[in-house]
Coordinates of C-alpha atoms in Angstrom, one line a residue:
X1 CA -6.8 -26.9 22.1
X2 CA -4.2 -24.2 22.3
X3 CA -4.7 -20.5 21.7
X4 CA -3.7 -20.8 18.1
X5 CA -6.5 -23.3 17.5
X6 CA -9.2 -21.3 19.2
X7 CA -8.4 -17.9 17.8
X8 CA -7.3 -16.6 21.2
X9 CA -4.6 -14.1 21.8
X10 CA -1.1 -15.1 23.0
X11 CA -0.5 -14.9 26.8
X12 CA 2.9 -13.4 27.0
X13 CA 2.8 -10.6 29.6
X14 CA 4.0 -10.9 33.2
X15 CA 3.6 -8.5 36.1
X16 CA 6.5 -6.3 35.1
X17 CA 5.3 -5.9 31.5
X18 CA 1.7 -5.2 32.6
X19 CA 2.9 -2.5 35.1
X20 CA 5.0 -1.0 32.3
X21 CA 2.0 -0.8 30.0
X22 CA -0.1 0.8 32.7
X23 CA 2.7 3.3 33.5
X24 CA 3.1 4.0 29.7
X25 CA -0.5 4.9 29.6
X26 CA -0.6 7.0 32.8
X27 CA 2.8 8.7 32.8
X28 CA 2.4 10.3 29.4
X29 CA 1.4 13.6 28.0
X30 CA -1.1 14.1 30.9
X31 CA 1.5 15.1 33.4
X32 CA 3.1 17.5 30.9
X33 CA -0.3 19.1 29.9
X34 CA -2.9 18.6 32.6
X35 CA -1.3 20.6 35.4
X36 CA -2.1 23.9 33.7
X37 CA -5.9 23.3 33.3
X38 CA -6.0 21.8 36.8
X39 CA -4.4 24.9 38.3
X40 CA -6.8 27.1 36.4
X41 CA -9.8 25.2 37.8
X42 CA -8.6 24.8 41.4
X43 CA -5.9 27.5 41.9
X44 CA -3.8 26.6 45.0
X45 CA -6.2 23.6 45.5
X46 CA -4.5 21.7 42.7
X47 CA -3.0 19.2 45.1
X48 CA -6.4 18.6 46.6
X49 CA -7.8 17.9 43.1
X50 CA -4.9 15.5 42.5
X51 CA -5.7 13.7 45.7
X52 CA -9.4 13.4 44.8
X53 CA -8.5 12.1 41.3
X54 CA -6.2 9.6 42.9
X55 CA -9.0 8.4 45.3
X56 CA -11.5 7.8 42.5
X57 CA -8.7 6.2 40.5
X58 CA -7.9 3.9 43.4
X59 CA -11.5 2.8 43.7
X60 CA -11.7 2.2 40.0
X61 CA -8.4 0.3 40.0
X62 CA -9.5 -2.0 42.8
X63 CA -12.9 -2.7 41.1
X64 CA -11.2 -3.2 37.8
X65 CA -8.6 -5.5 39.2
X66 CA -11.2 -7.8 40.9
X67 CA -13.3 -7.9 37.8
X68 CA -10.3 -8.5 35.5
X69 CA -9.1 -11.4 37.6
X70 CA -12.7 -12.9 37.4
X71 CA -13.0 -12.2 33.6
X72 CA -9.5 -12.3 32.1
X73 CA -10.6 -11.6 28.5
X74 CA -10.0 -8.7 26.1
X75 CA -12.5 -5.9 26.5
X76 CA -12.2 -4.7 30.1
X77 CA -15.4 -3.1 31.5
X78 CA -17.2 -3.9 28.2
X79 CA -17.0 -7.6 29.3
X80 CA -17.6 -6.9 33.0
X81 CA -20.7 -4.8 32.4
X82 CA -22.1 -7.4 30.0
X83 CA -21.5 -10.3 32.4
X84 CA -22.6 -8.6 35.7
X85 CA -25.2 -6.0 34.6
X86 CA -26.5 -7.0 31.2
X87 CA -25.8 -6.6 27.5
X88 CA -26.8 -2.9 27.4
X89 CA -24.5 -1.7 30.2
X90 CA -21.5 -3.6 28.8
X91 CA -22.2 -2.1 25.4
X92 CA -22.5 1.4 26.9
X93 CA -19.1 1.0 28.6
X94 CA -17.5 -0.3 25.5
X95 CA -18.9 2.5 23.3
X96 CA -17.8 5.2 25.8
X97 CA -14.3 3.7 26.0
X98 CA -13.8 3.3 22.2
X99 CA -15.1 6.8 21.4
X100 CA -13.4 8.6 24.3
X101 CA -10.1 6.9 23.9
X102 CA -10.0 7.3 20.1
X103 CA -10.2 11.0 20.8
X104 CA -7.4 10.6 23.4
X105 CA -5.3 8.9 20.8
X106 CA -5.6 11.8 18.4
X107 CA -4.9 14.3 21.2
X108 CA -1.7 12.3 22.2
X109 CA -0.6 12.2 18.5
X110 CA -1.0 16.0 18.2
X111 CA 0.9 16.4 21.5
X112 CA 3.8 14.6 19.9
X113 CA 3.7 16.9 16.9
X114 CA 3.4 20.1 18.9
X115 CA 6.5 19.3 20.9
X116 CA 8.6 17.6 18.2
X117 CA 7.9 20.0 15.3
X118 CA 5.3 22.6 16.1
X119 CA 5.1 24.0 12.5
X120 CA 4.3 20.5 11.2
X121 CA 2.3 19.2 14.1
X122 CA -0.4 17.4 12.1
X123 CA 2.1 15.7 9.7
X124 CA 4.2 14.5 12.6
X125 CA 1.1 13.3 14.4
X126 CA 0.0 11.2 11.5
X127 CA 3.5 9.7 11.2
X128 CA 3.5 8.8 14.9
X129 CA 0.1 7.0 14.5
X130 CA 1.3 5.1 11.5
X131 CA 4.6 4.0 13.2
X132 CA 3.0 2.9 16.4
X133 CA 0.2 1.1 14.7
X134 CA 2.9 -0.9 12.9
X135 CA 4.6 -1.7 16.2
X136 CA 1.3 -2.9 17.7
X137 CA 0.6 -4.9 14.5
X138 CA 3.9 -6.8 15.0
X139 CA 2.7 -8.2 18.4
X140 CA 2.0 -7.1 21.9
X141 CA 5.3 -8.3 23.3
X142 CA 7.2 -5.9 21.0
X143 CA 4.9 -3.1 22.2
X144 CA 5.7 -4.0 25.8
X145 CA 9.4 -3.8 25.2
X146 CA 9.1 -0.4 23.5
X147 CA 6.9 0.8 26.4
X148 CA 9.6 -0.1 28.9
X149 CA 12.1 2.1 27.1
X150 CA 9.6 5.0 26.9
X151 CA 8.6 4.8 30.6
X152 CA 12.3 4.7 31.7
X153 CA 13.1 7.8 29.6
X154 CA 10.1 9.8 30.8
X155 CA 10.7 8.9 34.4
X156 CA 14.3 10.1 34.0
X157 CA 13.2 13.4 32.6
X158 CA 10.6 14.0 35.4
X159 CA 13.2 13.0 38.0
X160 CA 15.6 15.6 36.5
X161 CA 12.8 18.3 36.7
X162 CA 12.0 17.5 40.3
X163 CA 15.6 17.3 41.5
X164 CA 16.7 20.4 39.6
X165 CA 13.7 22.4 40.8
X166 CA 14.1 21.6 44.5
X167 CA 17.9 22.1 44.3
X168 CA 17.5 25.6 42.7
X169 CA 16.5 27.4 45.9
X170 CA 13.4 29.0 44.1
X171 CA 10.7 26.8 45.7
X172 CA 8.3 28.4 48.2
X173 CA 6.2 26.4 50.6
X174 CA 3.8 29.3 50.8
X175 CA 2.7 28.6 47.3
X176 CA 1.4 25.2 48.3
X177 CA -1.1 26.4 50.9
X178 CA -4.7 26.3 49.6
X179 CA -6.4 29.7 49.6
X180 CA -9.4 31.0 47.8
X181 CA -10.2 27.5 46.4
X182 CA -13.8 26.5 45.7
X183 CA -15.2 23.0 46.1
X184 CA -16.4 23.1 42.5
X185 CA -12.9 24.1 41.3
X186 CA -11.3 21.2 43.1
X187 CA -13.8 18.8 41.7
X188 CA -13.3 20.0 38.1
X189 CA -9.5 19.9 38.6
X190 CA -9.9 16.3 39.7
X191 CA -11.8 15.5 36.6
X192 CA -9.2 17.0 34.4
X193 CA -6.3 15.4 36.3
X194 CA -8.1 12.0 36.2
X195 CA -7.3 12.0 32.5
X196 CA -3.7 11.4 33.4
X197 CA -4.6 8.5 35.8
X198 CA -6.8 6.5 33.4
X199 CA -4.1 4.3 31.9
X200 CA -4.4 1.5 34.4
X201 CA -7.4 0.2 32.5
X202 CA -5.0 -0.8 29.7
X203 CA -3.9 -3.6 32.0
X204 CA -7.4 -4.9 32.3
X205 CA -8.1 -4.7 28.6
X206 CA -5.1 -6.9 28.0
X207 CA -6.6 -9.7 30.2
X208 CA -6.4 -12.2 27.4
X209 CA -2.7 -11.6 26.8
X210 CA -1.5 -11.8 30.5
X211 CA 0.1 -14.9 32.0
X212 CA -1.8 -16.1 35.1
X213 CA -4.3 -13.2 35.0
X214 CA -5.9 -14.0 38.4
X215 CA -2.5 -13.3 40.1
X216 CA -0.9 -10.8 37.6
X217 CA -3.7 -8.3 37.1
X218 CA -4.6 -7.6 40.8
X219 CA -0.9 -7.0 41.5
X220 CA -0.1 -4.9 38.4
X221 CA -2.9 -2.4 38.6
X222 CA -2.3 -1.1 42.1
X223 CA 1.4 -1.1 41.5
X224 CA 1.1 1.0 38.4
X225 CA -1.3 3.4 40.0
X226 CA 0.8 3.9 43.1
X227 CA 4.0 4.6 41.1
X228 CA 2.1 7.1 38.9
X229 CA 0.6 8.9 41.9
X230 CA 4.0 9.3 43.6
X231 CA 5.5 10.7 40.4
X232 CA 2.5 13.1 39.8
X233 CA 2.6 14.4 43.4
X234 CA 6.3 15.2 43.2
X235 CA 6.0 16.9 39.9
X236 CA 2.9 18.9 40.9
X237 CA 4.5 20.1 44.2
X238 CA 7.6 21.2 42.3
X239 CA 5.6 23.1 39.7
X240 CA 3.3 24.8 42.2
X241 CA 6.1 25.7 44.6
X242 CA 8.1 27.4 41.8
X243 CA 5.4 29.0 39.6
X244 CA 2.6 29.5 42.1
X245 CA -1.0 28.5 41.1
X246 CA -1.7 31.6 39.0
X247 CA 1.3 31.3 36.7
X248 CA 0.9 27.6 36.5
X249 CA -2.8 28.0 35.5
X250 CA -1.8 30.1 32.5
X251 CA 1.1 28.0 31.4
X252 CA 0.8 26.3 28.1
X253 CA 3.8 24.1 28.8
X254 CA 3.9 23.9 32.6
X255 CA 7.1 21.9 33.1
X256 CA 9.0 24.0 30.6
X257 CA 8.0 27.1 32.5
X258 CA 8.9 25.4 35.8
X259 CA 12.5 24.7 34.8
X260 CA 12.9 28.1 33.3
X261 CA 11.6 29.8 36.5
X262 CA 13.9 27.6 38.5
X263 CA 16.9 28.9 36.6
X264 CA 17.6 25.6 34.9
X265 CA 16.9 26.6 31.3
X266 CA 19.3 23.9 30.0
X267 CA 16.6 21.4 30.9
X268 CA 14.1 23.0 28.5
X269 CA 15.0 20.8 25.4
X270 CA 15.2 17.8 27.7
X271 CA 11.6 18.4 28.9
X272 CA 10.4 19.0 25.3
X273 CA 11.8 15.7 24.2
X274 CA 10.5 14.0 27.3
X275 CA 7.0 15.4 26.6
X276 CA 7.1 14.1 23.0
X277 CA 8.3 10.6 24.1
X278 CA 5.7 10.5 26.9
X279 CA 2.9 11.2 24.4
X280 CA 4.2 8.4 22.2
X281 CA 4.1 6.1 25.2
X282 CA 0.5 7.1 25.9
X283 CA -0.5 6.7 22.2
X284 CA 1.1 3.3 22.0
X285 CA -0.9 1.9 25.0
X286 CA -4.1 3.7 24.0
X287 CA -4.2 2.2 20.5
X288 CA -3.4 -1.2 22.2
X289 CA -6.4 -0.9 24.6
X290 CA -8.9 0.6 22.1
X291 CA -8.2 -2.2 19.5
X292 CA -8.8 -4.9 22.2
X293 CA -12.1 -3.4 23.3
X294 CA -13.1 -3.1 19.6
X295 CA -12.2 -6.8 19.2
X296 CA -14.4 -7.8 22.1
X297 CA -17.4 -5.7 20.9
X298 CA -17.0 -7.1 17.4
X299 CA -17.0 -10.7 18.8
X300 CA -20.5 -9.9 20.2
X301 CA -21.7 -8.3 16.9
X302 CA -21.9 -4.8 18.4
X303 CA -19.4 -3.7 15.8
X304 CA -18.7 -5.3 12.4
X305 CA -17.8 -9.0 12.8
X306 CA -14.9 -8.8 10.4
X307 CA -13.0 -6.9 13.1
X308 CA -12.7 -10.1 15.1
X309 CA -9.9 -11.4 12.9
X310 CA -6.7 -12.4 14.8
X311 CA -3.4 -12.4 12.7
X312 CA -2.3 -16.0 12.2
X313 CA 1.4 -15.2 12.9
X314 CA 1.4 -12.2 15.3
X315 CA -1.7 -13.2 17.2
X316 CA -3.1 -9.7 17.4
X317 CA -6.5 -8.3 16.3
X318 CA -4.9 -6.8 13.2
X319 CA -8.0 -5.5 11.5
X320 CA -9.2 -3.7 14.6
X321 CA -5.7 -2.2 15.0
X322 CA -5.6 -1.0 11.4
X323 CA -9.1 0.5 11.6
X324 CA -8.4 2.4 14.9
X325 CA -5.0 3.5 13.4
X326 CA -6.7 4.9 10.3
X327 CA -9.4 6.7 12.3
X328 CA -6.9 8.3 14.7
X329 CA -4.6 9.3 11.8
X330 CA -7.5 11.0 10.0
X331 CA -8.5 12.9 13.1
X332 CA -4.9 13.9 13.9
X333 CA -4.5 15.2 10.3
X334 CA -7.6 17.4 10.3
X335 CA -8.8 18.3 13.8
X336 CA -7.5 20.3 16.8
X337 CA -8.4 18.1 19.7
X338 CA -7.1 20.1 22.7
X339 CA -10.7 20.7 23.8
X340 CA -11.5 17.0 23.4
X341 CA -9.6 16.1 26.6
X342 CA -12.7 17.1 28.6
X343 CA -14.9 15.0 26.3
X344 CA -12.6 12.0 26.6
X345 CA -12.6 12.3 30.4
X346 CA -16.4 12.4 30.5
X347 CA -16.7 9.3 28.4
X348 CA -14.1 7.4 30.3
X349 CA -15.6 8.3 33.7
X350 CA -18.9 6.7 32.4
X351 CA -16.9 3.6 31.5
X352 CA -15.5 3.4 35.0
X353 CA -18.9 4.1 36.6
X354 CA -20.1 0.8 34.9
X355 CA -17.0 -0.9 36.2
X356 CA -17.8 0.1 39.8
X357 CA -21.4 -0.9 39.4
X358 CA -20.3 -4.3 38.1
X359 CA -17.8 -4.8 41.0
X360 CA -20.6 -4.1 43.5
X361 CA -22.5 -7.2 42.2
X362 CA -19.6 -9.6 42.9
X363 CA -20.1 -12.1 45.7
X364 CA -17.5 -12.7 48.4
X365 CA -16.4 -16.0 46.8
X366 CA -15.9 -14.1 43.5
X367 CA -13.4 -11.7 45.0
X368 CA -15.7 -8.9 45.9
X369 CA -13.9 -5.8 47.2
X370 CA -15.0 -4.0 50.3
X371 CA -18.4 -2.6 49.4
X372 CA -17.4 1.0 50.1
X373 CA -14.9 0.9 47.3
X374 CA -17.2 0.4 44.3
X375 CA -19.8 2.7 45.9
X376 CA -17.3 5.6 46.4
X377 CA -15.9 4.9 42.9
X378 CA -19.3 5.0 41.2
X379 CA -20.4 8.2 43.0
X380 CA -17.0 9.8 42.4
X381 CA -17.1 9.0 38.7
X382 CA -20.6 10.5 38.3
X383 CA -19.6 13.7 40.2
X384 CA -16.3 14.2 38.3
X385 CA -18.0 13.5 34.9
X386 CA -20.7 16.1 35.4
X387 CA -18.3 18.6 36.9
X388 CA -16.4 18.9 33.6
X389 CA -16.9 22.0 31.4
X390 CA -20.5 22.2 30.0
X391 CA -19.3 21.8 26.4
X392 CA -17.6 18.5 27.3
X393 CA -20.6 17.2 29.2
X394 CA -23.0 18.1 26.3
X395 CA -20.8 16.6 23.6
X396 CA -20.3 13.5 25.7
X397 CA -24.0 13.0 26.2
X398 CA -24.7 13.5 22.5
X399 CA -22.1 10.8 21.5
X400 CA -23.5 8.4 24.2
X401 CA -27.0 9.0 22.8
X402 CA -25.8 8.1 19.3
X403 CA -24.4 4.9 20.6
X404 CA -27.5 4.1 22.5
X405 CA -29.6 4.7 19.4
X406 CA -27.4 2.4 17.4
X407 CA -27.8 -0.3 20.0
X408 CA -31.6 0.1 20.0
X409 CA -31.7 -0.2 16.2
X410 CA -29.6 -3.3 16.2
X411 CA -31.7 -4.9 19.0
X412 CA -35.1 -4.2 17.4
X413 CA -35.1 -7.1 14.9
X414 CA -33.9 -9.5 17.6
X415 CA -36.6 -8.4 20.1
X416 CA -39.2 -8.7 17.4
X417 CA -38.1 -12.2 16.5
X418 CA -38.2 -13.1 20.2
X419 CA -41.8 -11.8 20.6
X420 CA -42.9 -13.8 17.5
X421 CA -41.3 -17.0 18.9
X422 CA -43.0 -16.4 22.2
X423 CA -46.5 -16.1 20.6
X424 CA -45.9 -19.2 18.5

C-alpha cells in the first residue's frame, strides 16, 4: 500500500529542505532577543555560554539524528522515548515538547508584532498565527519553500549587521575578554541561549515526511546546527565587541543597538524587518513540529484520537494543526510571554534529556553514537534546565506534574483491567 492508503504523511523533503526547516527554527527571533538576557547572566562570559549551549546542542543533535534514522516517524523524542525507555518516558518527552513549544510559538508571534507594529503587537501576532497555520495546512512542501525564503532574508540581514559592524572601526577586542564571570552565570546564559539552538529537533519531528530518512536526517541535523553556530558566533562577537557586555545586557533590541553604536543607523529598519521575518520563520517551523508531535501522541491515545486525522488532499495532520494554531492565537492575543522563554527552555531541555537517555540504549548495530555523547548531553540538559531562573524551573515542574497526573489517571483503568485479567 502507498502512503495515501495507510494514512501516512507524504515523504517530500530532501536534505536541503530539511536543513532549511532546521535553520528556519534556529536562526529566528532567538538571535535577535537572546543575546541581551545571555549577557545579563554571564557578562563578558557570553561567548563561553554560547559555546556551552552549542556543546549540549551538538550532543542532543547527534543523539536525535541517530534515533531519527532508526525511527523515522512523526513525533521525535516522544517516539524514541516510548520505543527505548517505555511508554511513560515517551509521554513525558512529548508533553514537555508540546507545552513548551506552544509557549514558544506564542512568544515568536508576539515578537513579530512587537517589531512590525508595536502599538498593535497582539493583533499582528494573532494575524501571523492565522496566516502561517494556513500555510502549514496547505502542505509541508509549501512550508519548506516559504522557509527557504525566510532563511535567506534573515541570513542576509545578519550578514549586513556583521559586515557593517566590523567595517565601522568601533569594535574593541578588549570587550571580548572574560572578566568577573561566574560559573553559574555562564551556565544560566547557556540555558537561555540554548533556546535559539533548539530548532534542529524540527528535522527529527518531520521524520515521516523526509525522503530516505536514514540518510537524510543524520546529514541534515549537524549541517543545520553547524551553520547556526557559525552565524550566532559572528553576531555575538560583533555585538559584544561594539556594545560591551554591560550595555548588551541591558539592551532590549540588541542588534538595533549594535548597528546604532557602530554608526550605521541606516541599518536599523533593516534589522527590525529582519527580526520580524526571523520570528515568522521560527513560528512557521514551531507550529509544524508541535502539530506532528501532537499527531503522534494522539495516535497512541495520549491526546484525543480525533487529532490523528490526515487531510486526504494535503496529507497533513490538519486537525492537530488547527488546534495548535487556535491555542497559540488565543495565547498571543491575551498573554505577555516574554518571561515564558525560560519556561520553554526548561521543558525542552527535559525533552532532550529523554532523547539522550534513549540514544544511550542503542546497540552498535542500531547506529549507537559514541557513549560519551548521550552521557554529556543528558547531564548537560539537566544542569542547564535547573540553572534557569527559579520561576521558570518552578512553573516547568508544575506543568510537568500536571502532565504526569493526567498520564496516571489515563493509565489507571488499563492497569486495573490488567490486574483482573491476571487474577482470572
